[in-house]
PDB file of N, CA and C in Angstrom:
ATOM      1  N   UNK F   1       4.153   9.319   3.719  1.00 51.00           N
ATOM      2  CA  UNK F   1       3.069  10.185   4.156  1.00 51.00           C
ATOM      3  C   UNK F   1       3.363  10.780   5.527  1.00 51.00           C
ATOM      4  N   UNK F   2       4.554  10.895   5.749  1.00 55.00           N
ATOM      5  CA  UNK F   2       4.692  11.598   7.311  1.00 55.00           C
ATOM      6  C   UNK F   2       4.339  12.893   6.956  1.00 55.00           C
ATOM      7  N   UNK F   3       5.235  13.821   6.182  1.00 60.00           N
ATOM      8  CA  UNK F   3       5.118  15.208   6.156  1.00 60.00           C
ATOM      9  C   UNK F   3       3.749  15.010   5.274  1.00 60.00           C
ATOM     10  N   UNK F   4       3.862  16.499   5.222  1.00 62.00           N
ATOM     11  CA  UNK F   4       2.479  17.263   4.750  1.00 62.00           C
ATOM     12  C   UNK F   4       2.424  16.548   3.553  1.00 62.00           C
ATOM     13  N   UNK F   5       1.392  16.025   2.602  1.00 67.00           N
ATOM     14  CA  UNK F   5       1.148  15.358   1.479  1.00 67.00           C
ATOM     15  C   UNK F   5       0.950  16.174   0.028  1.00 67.00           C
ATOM     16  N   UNK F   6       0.982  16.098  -0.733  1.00 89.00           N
ATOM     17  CA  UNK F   6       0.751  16.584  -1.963  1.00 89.00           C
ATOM     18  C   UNK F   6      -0.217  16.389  -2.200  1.00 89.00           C
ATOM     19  N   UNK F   7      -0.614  17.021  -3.359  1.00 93.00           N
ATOM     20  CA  UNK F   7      -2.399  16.140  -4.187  1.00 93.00           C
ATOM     21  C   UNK F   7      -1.942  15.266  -4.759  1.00 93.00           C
ATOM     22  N   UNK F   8      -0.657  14.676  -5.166  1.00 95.00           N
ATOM     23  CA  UNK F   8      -0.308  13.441  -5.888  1.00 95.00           C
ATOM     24  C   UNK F   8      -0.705  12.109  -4.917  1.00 95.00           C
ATOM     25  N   UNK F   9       0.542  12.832  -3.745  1.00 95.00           N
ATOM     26  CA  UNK F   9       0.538  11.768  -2.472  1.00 95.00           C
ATOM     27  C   UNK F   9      -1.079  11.461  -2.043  1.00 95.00           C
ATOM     28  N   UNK F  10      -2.161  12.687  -2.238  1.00 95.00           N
ATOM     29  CA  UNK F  10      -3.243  12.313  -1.675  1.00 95.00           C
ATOM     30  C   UNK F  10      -3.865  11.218  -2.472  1.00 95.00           C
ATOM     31  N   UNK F  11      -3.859  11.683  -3.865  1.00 97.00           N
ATOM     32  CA  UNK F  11      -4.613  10.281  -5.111  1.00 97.00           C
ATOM     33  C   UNK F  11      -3.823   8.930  -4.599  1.00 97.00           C
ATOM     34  N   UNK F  12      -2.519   8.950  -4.673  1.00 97.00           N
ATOM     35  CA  UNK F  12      -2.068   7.596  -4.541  1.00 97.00           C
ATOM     36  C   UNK F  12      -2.542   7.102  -3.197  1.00 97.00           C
ATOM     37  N   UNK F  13      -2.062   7.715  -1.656  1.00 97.00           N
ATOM     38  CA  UNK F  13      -2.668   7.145  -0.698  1.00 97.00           C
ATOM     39  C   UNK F  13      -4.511   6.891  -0.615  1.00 97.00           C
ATOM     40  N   UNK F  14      -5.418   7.790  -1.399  1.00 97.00           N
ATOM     41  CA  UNK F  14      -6.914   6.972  -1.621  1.00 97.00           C
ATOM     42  C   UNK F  14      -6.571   5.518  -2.325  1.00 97.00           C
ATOM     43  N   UNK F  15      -5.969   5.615  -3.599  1.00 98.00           N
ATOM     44  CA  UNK F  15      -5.444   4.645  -4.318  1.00 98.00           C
ATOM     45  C   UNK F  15      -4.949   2.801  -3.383  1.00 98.00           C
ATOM     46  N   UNK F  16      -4.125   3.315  -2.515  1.00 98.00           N
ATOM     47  CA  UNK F  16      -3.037   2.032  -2.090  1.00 98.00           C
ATOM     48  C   UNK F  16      -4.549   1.730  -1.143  1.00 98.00           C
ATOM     49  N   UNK F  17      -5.181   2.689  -0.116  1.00 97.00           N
ATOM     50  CA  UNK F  17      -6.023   2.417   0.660  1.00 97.00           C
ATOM     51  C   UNK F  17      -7.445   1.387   0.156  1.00 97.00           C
ATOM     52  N   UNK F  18      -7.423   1.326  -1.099  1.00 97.00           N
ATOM     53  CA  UNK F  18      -8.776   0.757  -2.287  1.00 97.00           C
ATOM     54  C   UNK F  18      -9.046  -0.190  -0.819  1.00 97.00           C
ATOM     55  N   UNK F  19     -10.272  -0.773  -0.668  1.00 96.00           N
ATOM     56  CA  UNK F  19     -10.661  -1.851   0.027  1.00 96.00           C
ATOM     57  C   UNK F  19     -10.584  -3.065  -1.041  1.00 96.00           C
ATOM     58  N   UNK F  20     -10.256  -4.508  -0.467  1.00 97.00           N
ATOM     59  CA  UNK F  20     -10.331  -5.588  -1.188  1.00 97.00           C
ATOM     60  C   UNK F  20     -11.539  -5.841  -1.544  1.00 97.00           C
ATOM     61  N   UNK F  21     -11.121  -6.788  -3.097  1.00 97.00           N
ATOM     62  CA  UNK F  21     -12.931  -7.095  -3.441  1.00 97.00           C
ATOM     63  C   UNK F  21     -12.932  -6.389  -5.006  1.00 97.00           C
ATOM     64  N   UNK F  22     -12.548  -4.876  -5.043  1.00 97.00           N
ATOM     65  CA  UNK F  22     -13.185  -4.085  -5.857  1.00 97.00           C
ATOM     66  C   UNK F  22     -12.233  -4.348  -7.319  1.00 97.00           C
ATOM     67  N   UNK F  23     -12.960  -5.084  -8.635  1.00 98.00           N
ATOM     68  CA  UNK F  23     -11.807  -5.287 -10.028  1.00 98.00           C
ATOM     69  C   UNK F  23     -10.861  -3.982  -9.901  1.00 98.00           C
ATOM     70  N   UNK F  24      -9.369  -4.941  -9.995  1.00 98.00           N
ATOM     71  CA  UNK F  24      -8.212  -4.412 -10.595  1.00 98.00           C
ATOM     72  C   UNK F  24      -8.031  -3.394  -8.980  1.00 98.00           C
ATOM     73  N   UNK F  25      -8.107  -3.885  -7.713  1.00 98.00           N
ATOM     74  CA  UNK F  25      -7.659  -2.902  -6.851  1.00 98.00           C
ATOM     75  C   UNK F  25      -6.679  -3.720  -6.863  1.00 98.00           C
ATOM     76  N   UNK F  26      -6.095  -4.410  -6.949  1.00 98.00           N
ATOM     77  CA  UNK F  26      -5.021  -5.066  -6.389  1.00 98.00           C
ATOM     78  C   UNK F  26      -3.936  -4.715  -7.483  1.00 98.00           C
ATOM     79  N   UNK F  27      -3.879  -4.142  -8.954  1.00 98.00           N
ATOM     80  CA  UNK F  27      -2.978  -3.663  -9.697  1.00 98.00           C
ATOM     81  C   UNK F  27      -3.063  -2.154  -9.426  1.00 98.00           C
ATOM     82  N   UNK F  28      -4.141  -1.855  -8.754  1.00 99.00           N
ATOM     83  CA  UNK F  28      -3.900  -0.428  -8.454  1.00 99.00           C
ATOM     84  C   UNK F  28      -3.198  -0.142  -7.599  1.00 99.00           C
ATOM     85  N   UNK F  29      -3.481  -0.467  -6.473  1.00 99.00           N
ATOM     86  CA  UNK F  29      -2.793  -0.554  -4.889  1.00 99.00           C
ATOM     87  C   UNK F  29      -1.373  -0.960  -5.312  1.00 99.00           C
ATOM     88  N   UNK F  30      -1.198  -1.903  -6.195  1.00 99.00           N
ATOM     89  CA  UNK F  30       0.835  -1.745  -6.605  1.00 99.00           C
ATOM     90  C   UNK F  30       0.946  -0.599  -7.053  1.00 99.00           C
ATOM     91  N   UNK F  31       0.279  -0.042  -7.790  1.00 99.00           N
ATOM     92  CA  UNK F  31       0.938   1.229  -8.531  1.00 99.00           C
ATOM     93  C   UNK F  31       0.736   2.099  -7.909  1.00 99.00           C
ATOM     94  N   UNK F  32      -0.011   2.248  -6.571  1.00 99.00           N
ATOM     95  CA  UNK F  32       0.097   3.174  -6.009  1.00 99.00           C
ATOM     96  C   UNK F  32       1.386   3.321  -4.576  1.00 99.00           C
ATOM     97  N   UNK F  33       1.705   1.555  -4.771  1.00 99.00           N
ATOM     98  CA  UNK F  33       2.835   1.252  -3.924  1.00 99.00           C
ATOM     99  C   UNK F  33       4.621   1.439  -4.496  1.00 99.00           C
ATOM    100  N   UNK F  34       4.560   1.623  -5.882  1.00 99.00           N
ATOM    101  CA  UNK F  34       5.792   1.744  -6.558  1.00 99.00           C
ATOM    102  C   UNK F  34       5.726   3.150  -6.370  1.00 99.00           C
ATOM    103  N   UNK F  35       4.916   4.126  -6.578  1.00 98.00           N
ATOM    104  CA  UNK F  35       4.730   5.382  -5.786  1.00 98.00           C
ATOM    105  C   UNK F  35       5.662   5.907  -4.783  1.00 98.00           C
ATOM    106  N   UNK F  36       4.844   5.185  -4.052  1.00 98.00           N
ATOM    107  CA  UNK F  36       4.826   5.338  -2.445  1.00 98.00           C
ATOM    108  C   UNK F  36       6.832   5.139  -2.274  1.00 98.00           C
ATOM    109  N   UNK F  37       7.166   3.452  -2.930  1.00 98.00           N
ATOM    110  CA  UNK F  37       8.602   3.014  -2.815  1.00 98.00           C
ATOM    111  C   UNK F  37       9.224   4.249  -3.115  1.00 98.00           C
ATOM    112  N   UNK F  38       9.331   4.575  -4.456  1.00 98.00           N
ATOM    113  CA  UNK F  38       9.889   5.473  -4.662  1.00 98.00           C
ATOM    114  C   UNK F  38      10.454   6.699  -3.956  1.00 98.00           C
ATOM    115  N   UNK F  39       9.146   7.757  -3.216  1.00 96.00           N
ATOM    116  CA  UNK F  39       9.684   8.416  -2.715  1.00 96.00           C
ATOM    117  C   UNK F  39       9.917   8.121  -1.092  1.00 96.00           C
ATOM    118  N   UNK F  40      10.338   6.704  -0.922  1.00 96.00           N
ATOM    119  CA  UNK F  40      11.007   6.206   0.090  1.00 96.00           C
ATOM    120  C   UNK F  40      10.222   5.883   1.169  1.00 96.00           C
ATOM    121  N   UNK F  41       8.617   6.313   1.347  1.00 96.00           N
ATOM    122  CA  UNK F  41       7.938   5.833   2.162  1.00 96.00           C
ATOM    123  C   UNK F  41       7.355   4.603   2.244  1.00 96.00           C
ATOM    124  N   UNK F  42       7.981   2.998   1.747  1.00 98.00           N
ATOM    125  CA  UNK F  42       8.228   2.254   1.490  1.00 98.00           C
ATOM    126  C   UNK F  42       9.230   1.363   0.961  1.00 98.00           C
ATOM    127  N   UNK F  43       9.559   0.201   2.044  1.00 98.00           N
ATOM    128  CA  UNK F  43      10.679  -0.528   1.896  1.00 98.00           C
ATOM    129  C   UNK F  43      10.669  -1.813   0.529  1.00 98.00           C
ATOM    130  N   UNK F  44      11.412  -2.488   0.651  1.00 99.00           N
ATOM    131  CA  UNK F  44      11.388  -3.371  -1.209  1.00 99.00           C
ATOM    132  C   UNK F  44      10.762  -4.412  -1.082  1.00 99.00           C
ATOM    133  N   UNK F  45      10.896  -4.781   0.995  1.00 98.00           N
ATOM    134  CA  UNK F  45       9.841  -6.121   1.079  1.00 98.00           C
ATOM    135  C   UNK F  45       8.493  -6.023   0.887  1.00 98.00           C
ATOM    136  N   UNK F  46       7.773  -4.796   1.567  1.00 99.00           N
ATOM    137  CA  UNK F  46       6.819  -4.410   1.302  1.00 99.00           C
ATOM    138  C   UNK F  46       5.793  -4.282  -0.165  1.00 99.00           C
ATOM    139  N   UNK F  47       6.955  -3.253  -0.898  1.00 99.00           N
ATOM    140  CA  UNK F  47       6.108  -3.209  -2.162  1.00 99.00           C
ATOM    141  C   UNK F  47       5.862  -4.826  -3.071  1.00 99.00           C
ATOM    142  N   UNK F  48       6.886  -6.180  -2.543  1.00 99.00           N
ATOM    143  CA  UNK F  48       7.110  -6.971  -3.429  1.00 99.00           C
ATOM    144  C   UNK F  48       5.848  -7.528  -3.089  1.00 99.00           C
ATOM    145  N   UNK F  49       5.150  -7.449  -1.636  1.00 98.00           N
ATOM    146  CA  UNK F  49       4.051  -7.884  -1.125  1.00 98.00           C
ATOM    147  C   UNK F  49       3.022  -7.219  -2.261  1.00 98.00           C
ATOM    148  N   UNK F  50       3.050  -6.357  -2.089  1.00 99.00           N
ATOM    149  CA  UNK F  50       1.904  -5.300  -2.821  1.00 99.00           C
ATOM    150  C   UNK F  50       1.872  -5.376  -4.658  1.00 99.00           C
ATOM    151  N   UNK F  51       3.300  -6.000  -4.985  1.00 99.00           N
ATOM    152  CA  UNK F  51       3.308  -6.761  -6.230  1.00 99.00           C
ATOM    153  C   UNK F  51       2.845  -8.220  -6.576  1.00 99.00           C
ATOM    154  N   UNK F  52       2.732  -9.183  -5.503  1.00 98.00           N
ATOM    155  CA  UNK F  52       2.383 -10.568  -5.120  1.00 98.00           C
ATOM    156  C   UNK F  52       1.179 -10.633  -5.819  1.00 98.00           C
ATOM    157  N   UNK F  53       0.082  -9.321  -4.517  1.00 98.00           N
ATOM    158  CA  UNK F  53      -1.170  -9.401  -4.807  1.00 98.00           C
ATOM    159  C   UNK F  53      -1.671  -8.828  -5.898  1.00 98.00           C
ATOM    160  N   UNK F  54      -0.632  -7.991  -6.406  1.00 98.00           N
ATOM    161  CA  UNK F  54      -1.245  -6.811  -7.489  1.00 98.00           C
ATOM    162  C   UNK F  54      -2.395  -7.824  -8.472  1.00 98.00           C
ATOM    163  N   UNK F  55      -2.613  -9.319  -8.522  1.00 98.00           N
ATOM    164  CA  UNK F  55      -3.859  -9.745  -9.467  1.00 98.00           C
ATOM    165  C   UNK F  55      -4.786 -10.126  -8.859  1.00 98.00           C
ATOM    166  N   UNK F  56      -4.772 -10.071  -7.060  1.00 97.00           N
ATOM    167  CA  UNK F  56      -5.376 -11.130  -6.596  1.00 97.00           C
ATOM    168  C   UNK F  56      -6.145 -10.070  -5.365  1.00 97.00           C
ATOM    169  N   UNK F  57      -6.887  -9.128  -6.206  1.00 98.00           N
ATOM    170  CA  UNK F  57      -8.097  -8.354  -5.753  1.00 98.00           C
ATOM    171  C   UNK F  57      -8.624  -8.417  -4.183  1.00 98.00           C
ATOM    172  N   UNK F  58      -9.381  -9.626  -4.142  1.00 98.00           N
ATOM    173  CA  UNK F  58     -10.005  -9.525  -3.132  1.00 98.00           C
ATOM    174  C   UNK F  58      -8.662  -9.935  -1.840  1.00 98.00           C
ATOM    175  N   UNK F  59      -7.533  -9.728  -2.110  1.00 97.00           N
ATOM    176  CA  UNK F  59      -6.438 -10.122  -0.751  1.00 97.00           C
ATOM    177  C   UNK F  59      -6.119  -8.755  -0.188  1.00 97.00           C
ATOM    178  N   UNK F  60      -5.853  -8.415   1.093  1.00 97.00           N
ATOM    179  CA  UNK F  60      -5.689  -6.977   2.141  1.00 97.00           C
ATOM    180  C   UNK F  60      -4.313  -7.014   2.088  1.00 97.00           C
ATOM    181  N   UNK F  61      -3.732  -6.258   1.291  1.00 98.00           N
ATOM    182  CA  UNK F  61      -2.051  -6.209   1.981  1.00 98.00           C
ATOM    183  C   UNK F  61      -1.949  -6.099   3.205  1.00 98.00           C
ATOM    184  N   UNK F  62      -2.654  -5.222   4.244  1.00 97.00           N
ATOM    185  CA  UNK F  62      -2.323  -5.154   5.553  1.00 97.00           C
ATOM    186  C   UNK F  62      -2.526  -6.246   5.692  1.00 97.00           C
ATOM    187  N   UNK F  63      -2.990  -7.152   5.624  1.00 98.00           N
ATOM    188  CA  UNK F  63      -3.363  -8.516   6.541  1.00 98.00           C
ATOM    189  C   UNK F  63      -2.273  -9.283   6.029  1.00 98.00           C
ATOM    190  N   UNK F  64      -1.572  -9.921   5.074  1.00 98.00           N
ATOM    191  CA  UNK F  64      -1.093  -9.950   4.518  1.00 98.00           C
ATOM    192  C   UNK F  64       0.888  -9.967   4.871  1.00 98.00           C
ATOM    193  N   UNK F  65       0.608  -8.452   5.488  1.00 98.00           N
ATOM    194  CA  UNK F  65       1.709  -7.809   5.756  1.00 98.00           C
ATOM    195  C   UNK F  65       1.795  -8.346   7.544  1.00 98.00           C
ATOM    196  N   UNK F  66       0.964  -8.245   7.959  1.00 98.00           N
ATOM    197  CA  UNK F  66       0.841  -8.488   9.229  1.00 98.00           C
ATOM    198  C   UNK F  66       1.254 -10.310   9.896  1.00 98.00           C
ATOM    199  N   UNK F  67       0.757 -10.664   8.351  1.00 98.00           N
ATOM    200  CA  UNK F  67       0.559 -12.657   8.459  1.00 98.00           C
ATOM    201  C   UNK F  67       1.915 -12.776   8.469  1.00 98.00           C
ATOM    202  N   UNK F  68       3.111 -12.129   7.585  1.00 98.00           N
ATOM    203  CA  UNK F  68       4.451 -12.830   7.113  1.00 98.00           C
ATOM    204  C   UNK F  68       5.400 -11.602   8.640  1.00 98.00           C
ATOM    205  N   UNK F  69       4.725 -10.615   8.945  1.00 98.00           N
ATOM    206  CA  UNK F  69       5.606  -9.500   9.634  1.00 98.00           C
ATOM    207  C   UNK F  69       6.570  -9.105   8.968  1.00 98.00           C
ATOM    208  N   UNK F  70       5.925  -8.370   7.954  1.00 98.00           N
ATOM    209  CA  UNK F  70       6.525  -7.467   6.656  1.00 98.00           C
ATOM    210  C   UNK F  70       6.131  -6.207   7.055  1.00 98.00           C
ATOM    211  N   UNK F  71       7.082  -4.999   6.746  1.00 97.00           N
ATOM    212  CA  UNK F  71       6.193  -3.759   6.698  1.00 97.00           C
ATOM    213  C   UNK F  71       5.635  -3.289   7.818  1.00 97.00           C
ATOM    214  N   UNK F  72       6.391  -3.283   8.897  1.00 97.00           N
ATOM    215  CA  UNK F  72       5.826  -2.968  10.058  1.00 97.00           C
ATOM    216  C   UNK F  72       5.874  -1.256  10.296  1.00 97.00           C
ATOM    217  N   UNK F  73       6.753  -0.355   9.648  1.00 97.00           N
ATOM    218  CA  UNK F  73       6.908   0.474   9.112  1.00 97.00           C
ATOM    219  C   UNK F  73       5.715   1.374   8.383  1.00 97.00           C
ATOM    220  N   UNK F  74       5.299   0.417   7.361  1.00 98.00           N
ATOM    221  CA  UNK F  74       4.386   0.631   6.654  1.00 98.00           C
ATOM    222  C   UNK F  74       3.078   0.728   7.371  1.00 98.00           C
ATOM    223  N   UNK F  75       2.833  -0.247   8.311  1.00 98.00           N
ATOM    224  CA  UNK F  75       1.463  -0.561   8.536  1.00 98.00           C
ATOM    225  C   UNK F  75       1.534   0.799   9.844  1.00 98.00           C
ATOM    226  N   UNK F  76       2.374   0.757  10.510  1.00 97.00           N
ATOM    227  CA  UNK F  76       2.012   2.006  11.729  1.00 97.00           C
ATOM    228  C   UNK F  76       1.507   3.038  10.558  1.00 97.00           C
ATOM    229  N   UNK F  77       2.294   3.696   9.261  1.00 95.00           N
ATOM    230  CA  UNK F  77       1.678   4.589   8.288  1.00 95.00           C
ATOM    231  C   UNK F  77       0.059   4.745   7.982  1.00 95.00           C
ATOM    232  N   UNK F  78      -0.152   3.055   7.589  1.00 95.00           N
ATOM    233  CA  UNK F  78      -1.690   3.107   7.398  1.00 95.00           C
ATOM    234  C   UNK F  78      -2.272   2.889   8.814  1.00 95.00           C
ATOM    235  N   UNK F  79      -1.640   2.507   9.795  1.00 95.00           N
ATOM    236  CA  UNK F  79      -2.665   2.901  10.997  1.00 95.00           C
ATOM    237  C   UNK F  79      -3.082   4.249  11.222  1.00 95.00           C
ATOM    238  N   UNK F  80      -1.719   4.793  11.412  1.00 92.00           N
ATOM    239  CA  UNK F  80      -2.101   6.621  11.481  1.00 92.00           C
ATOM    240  C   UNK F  80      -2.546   7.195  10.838  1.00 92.00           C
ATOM    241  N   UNK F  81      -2.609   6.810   9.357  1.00 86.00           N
ATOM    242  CA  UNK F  81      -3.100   7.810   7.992  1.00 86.00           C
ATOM    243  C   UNK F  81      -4.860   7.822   8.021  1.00 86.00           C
ATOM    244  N   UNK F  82      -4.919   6.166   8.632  1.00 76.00           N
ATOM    245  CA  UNK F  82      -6.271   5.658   8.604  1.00 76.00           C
ATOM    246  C   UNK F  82      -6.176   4.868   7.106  1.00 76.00           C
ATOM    247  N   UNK F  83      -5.199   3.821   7.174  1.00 69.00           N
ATOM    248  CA  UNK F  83      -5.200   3.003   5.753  1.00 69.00           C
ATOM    249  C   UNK F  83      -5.649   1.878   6.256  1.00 69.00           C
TER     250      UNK F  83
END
């Protein structure tokens, strides 16, 4: 999400952003993180995080990411994006 975003990039970043809590955010937020891997704005430790939780809903990847110091990369992204 550095450069200018797409309407794809925009669905997936609402997507990865889901708040914890809400059924099946946590398989969403992966699929919106294999996304994200893909077009490189995400590293392999990261998304494996975001695969961990993909069943386990009510858990914050940022927090998460922050607990093990994974994704530090990532998280300045969702600081700035507002994730």
């Amino acid at each position: 999400m550095d450069e200018e975003p797409d309407s794809e990039a925009l669905v997936q970043w609402e997507i990865i952003t889901l708040p914890p809590g809400i059924d099946w955010s946590g398989r969403a937020r992966y699929g919106a993180a294999m996304y994200f891997y893909a077009r490189g704005d995400m590293d392999a430790p990261t998304l494996e995080v975001y695969r961990y939780l993909a069943r386990l809903d009510a858990e914050a990847p940022a927090d998460v990411l922050r607990r093990y110091r994974i994704g530090g990369n990532w998280l300045e992204k969702l600081a700035r994006h507002g994730g």
